Short mmCIF file of C-alpha atoms in Angstrom, two decimals:
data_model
loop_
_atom_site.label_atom_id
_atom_site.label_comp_id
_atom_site.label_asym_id
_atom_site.label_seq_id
_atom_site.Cartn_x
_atom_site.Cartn_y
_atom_site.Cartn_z
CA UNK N 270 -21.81 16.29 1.10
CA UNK N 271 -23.80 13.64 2.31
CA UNK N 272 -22.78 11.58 5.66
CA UNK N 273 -21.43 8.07 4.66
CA UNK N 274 -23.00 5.21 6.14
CA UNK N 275 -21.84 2.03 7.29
CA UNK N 276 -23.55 -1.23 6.18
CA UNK N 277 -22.32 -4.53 7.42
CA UNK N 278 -24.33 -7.21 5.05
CA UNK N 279 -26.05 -7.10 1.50
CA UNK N 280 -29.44 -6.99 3.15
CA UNK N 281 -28.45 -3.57 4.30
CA UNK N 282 -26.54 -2.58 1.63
CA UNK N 283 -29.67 -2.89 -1.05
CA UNK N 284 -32.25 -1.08 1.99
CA UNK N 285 -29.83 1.75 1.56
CA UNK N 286 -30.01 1.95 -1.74
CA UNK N 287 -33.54 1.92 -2.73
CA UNK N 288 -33.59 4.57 0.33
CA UNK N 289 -31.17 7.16 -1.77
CA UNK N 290 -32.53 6.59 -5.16
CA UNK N 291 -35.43 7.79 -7.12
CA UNK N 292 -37.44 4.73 -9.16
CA UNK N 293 -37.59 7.87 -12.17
CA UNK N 294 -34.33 8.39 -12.32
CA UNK N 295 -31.14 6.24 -13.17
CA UNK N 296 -27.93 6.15 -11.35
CA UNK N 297 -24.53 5.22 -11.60
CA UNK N 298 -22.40 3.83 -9.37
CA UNK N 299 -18.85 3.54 -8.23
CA UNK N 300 -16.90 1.40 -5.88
CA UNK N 301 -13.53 2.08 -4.59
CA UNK N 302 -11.44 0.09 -2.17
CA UNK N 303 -10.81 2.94 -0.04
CA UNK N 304 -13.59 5.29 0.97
CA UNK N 305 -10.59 8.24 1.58
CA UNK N 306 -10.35 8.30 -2.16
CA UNK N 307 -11.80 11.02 -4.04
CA UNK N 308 -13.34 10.06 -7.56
CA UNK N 309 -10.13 10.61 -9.83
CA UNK N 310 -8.61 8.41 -12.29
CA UNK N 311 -5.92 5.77 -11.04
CA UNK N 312 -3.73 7.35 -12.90
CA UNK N 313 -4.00 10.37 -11.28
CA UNK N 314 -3.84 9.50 -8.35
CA UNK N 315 -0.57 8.10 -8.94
CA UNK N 316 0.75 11.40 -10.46
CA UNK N 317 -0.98 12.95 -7.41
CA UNK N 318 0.69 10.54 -4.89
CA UNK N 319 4.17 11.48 -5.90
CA UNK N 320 4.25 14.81 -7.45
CA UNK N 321 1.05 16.59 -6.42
CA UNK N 322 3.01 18.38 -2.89
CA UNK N 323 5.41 19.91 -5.10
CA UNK N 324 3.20 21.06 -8.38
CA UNK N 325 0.42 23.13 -8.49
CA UNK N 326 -2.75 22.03 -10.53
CA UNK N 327 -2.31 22.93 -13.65
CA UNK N 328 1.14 21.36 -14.01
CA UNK N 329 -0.17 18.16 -12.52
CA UNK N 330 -3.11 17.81 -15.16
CA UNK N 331 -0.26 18.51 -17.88
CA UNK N 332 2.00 15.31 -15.96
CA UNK N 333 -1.57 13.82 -16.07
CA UNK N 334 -2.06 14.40 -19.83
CA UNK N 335 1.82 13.26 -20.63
CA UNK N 336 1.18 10.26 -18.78
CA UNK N 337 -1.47 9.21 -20.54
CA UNK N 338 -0.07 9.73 -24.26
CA UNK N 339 2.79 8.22 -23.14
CA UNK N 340 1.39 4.98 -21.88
CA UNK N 341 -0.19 4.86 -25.81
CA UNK N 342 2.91 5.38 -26.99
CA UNK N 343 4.65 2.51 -25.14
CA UNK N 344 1.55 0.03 -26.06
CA UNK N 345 1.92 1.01 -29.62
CA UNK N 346 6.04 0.17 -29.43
CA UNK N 347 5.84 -2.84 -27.64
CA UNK N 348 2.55 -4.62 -28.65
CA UNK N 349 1.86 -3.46 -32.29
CA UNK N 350 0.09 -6.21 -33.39
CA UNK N 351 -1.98 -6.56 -30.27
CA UNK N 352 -3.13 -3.00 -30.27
CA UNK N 353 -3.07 -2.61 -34.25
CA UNK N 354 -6.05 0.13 -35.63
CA UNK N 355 -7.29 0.57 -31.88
CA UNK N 356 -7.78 4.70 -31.38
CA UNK N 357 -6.13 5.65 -28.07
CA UNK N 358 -9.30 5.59 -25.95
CA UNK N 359 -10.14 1.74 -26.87
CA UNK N 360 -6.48 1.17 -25.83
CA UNK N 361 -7.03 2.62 -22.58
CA UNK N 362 -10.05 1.08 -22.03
CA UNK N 363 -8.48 -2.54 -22.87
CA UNK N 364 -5.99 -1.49 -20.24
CA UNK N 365 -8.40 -0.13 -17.73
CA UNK N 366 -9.33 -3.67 -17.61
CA UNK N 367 -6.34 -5.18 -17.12
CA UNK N 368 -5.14 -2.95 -13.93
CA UNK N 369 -2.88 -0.47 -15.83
CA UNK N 370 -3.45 3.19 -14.50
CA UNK N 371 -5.01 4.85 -17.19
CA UNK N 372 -6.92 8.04 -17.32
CA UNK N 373 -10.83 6.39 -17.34
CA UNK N 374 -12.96 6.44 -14.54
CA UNK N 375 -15.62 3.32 -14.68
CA UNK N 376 -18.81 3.67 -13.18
CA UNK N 377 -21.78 0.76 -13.42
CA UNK N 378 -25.50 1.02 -13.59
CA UNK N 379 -25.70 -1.91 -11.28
CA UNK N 380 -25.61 -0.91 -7.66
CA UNK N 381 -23.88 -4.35 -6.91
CA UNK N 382 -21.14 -4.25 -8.98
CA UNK N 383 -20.11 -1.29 -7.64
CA UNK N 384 -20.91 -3.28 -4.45
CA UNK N 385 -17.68 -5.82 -5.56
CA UNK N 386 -15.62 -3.18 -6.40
CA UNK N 387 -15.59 -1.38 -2.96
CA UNK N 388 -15.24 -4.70 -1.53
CA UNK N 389 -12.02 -5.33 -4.07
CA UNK N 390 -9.21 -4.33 -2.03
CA UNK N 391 -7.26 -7.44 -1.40
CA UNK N 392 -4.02 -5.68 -0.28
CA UNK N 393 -6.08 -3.10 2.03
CA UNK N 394 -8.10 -5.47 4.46
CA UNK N 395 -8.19 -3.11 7.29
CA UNK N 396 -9.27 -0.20 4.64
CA UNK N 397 -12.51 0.34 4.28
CA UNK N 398 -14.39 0.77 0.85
CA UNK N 399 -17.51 3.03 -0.53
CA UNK N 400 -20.06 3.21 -3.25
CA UNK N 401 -20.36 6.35 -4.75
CA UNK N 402 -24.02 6.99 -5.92
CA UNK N 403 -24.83 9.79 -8.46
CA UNK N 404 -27.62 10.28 -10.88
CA UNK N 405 -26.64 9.91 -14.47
CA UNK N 406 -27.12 13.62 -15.98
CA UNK N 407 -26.28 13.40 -19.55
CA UNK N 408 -25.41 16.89 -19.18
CA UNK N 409 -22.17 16.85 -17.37
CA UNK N 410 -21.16 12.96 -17.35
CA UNK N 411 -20.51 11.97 -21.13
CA UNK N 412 -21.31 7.90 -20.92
CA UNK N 413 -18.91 5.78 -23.77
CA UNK N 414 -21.26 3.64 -24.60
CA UNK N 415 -20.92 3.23 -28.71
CA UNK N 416 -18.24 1.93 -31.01
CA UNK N 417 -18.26 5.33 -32.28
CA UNK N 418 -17.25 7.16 -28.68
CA UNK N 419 -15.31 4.51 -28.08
CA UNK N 420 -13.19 5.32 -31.53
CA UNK N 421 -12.89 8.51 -30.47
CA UNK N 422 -9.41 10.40 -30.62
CA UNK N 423 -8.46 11.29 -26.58
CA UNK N 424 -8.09 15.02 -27.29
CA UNK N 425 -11.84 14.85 -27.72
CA UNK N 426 -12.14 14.64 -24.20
CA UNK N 427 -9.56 16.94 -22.83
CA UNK N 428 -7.78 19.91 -24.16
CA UNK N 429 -4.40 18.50 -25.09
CA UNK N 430 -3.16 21.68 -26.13
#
């Protein structure tokens, strides 16, 4: 694990990064309000918040998974037209964006957007943030970034079984 590092203005913020990254390579980033976070959905770490003491693992991912298709299943019953011919994941997405706690994780390619979004946390001013830098391996991150993967069915991402 690498040791975090505190930056106090953009100057010093951009020096770090072109310190950690490799001009070859391409990265992604993430910023979260609170740098005690670890990289899990929102959604999870709701489920995690209030049942993850009493549940082992396995049942949590299984809340996890029941959360999700059940948030689907609520958009679909109360905003039919709205969400009309979407496929789960673009409903997600569309809800991603509009603060719901949904299963995705976004990253950016742009080290200062994730920047602004470890800077976000209006309600946590005395929290500090962090920007999560990884390189983008095609191998084990799978980027939606067609219509296609975006019209993909959910249970093409996780086991629902």
């Amino acid at each position: 694990m690498n040791k975090p590092i505190e930056i106090s203005n953009l100057e010093d913020y951009i020096g770090q990064i072109v310190d950690v990254i490799q001009l070859d390579k391409n990265y992604l980033y993430r910023g979260q309000e609170n740098k005690d976070w670890q990289v899990n959905s929102s959604a999870y770490r709701r489920l995690n918040d209030q049942y993850g003491r009493n549940y082992r693992s396995d049942v949590l991912y299984r809340l996890w998974q029941r959360y999700l298709l059940q948030i689907i299943d609520e958009i679909e019953l109360k905003y039919p037209s709205a969400y009309r011919g979407l496929k789960p994941l673009e409903c997600m997405a569309h809800l991603q964006h509009n603060k719901v706690a949904t299963g995705l994780i976004d990253f950016t390619f742009n080290p200062l957007v994730g920047l602004w979004f470890a800077c976000d946390g209006k309600d946590n001013k005395d929290v500090d943030g962090k920007v999560i830098v990884i390189e983008n391996n095609g191998e084990k991150i799978e980027e939606i970034k067609t219509v296609e993967s975006i019209k993909r069915n959910l249970d093409e991402f996780f086991n629902m079984n």
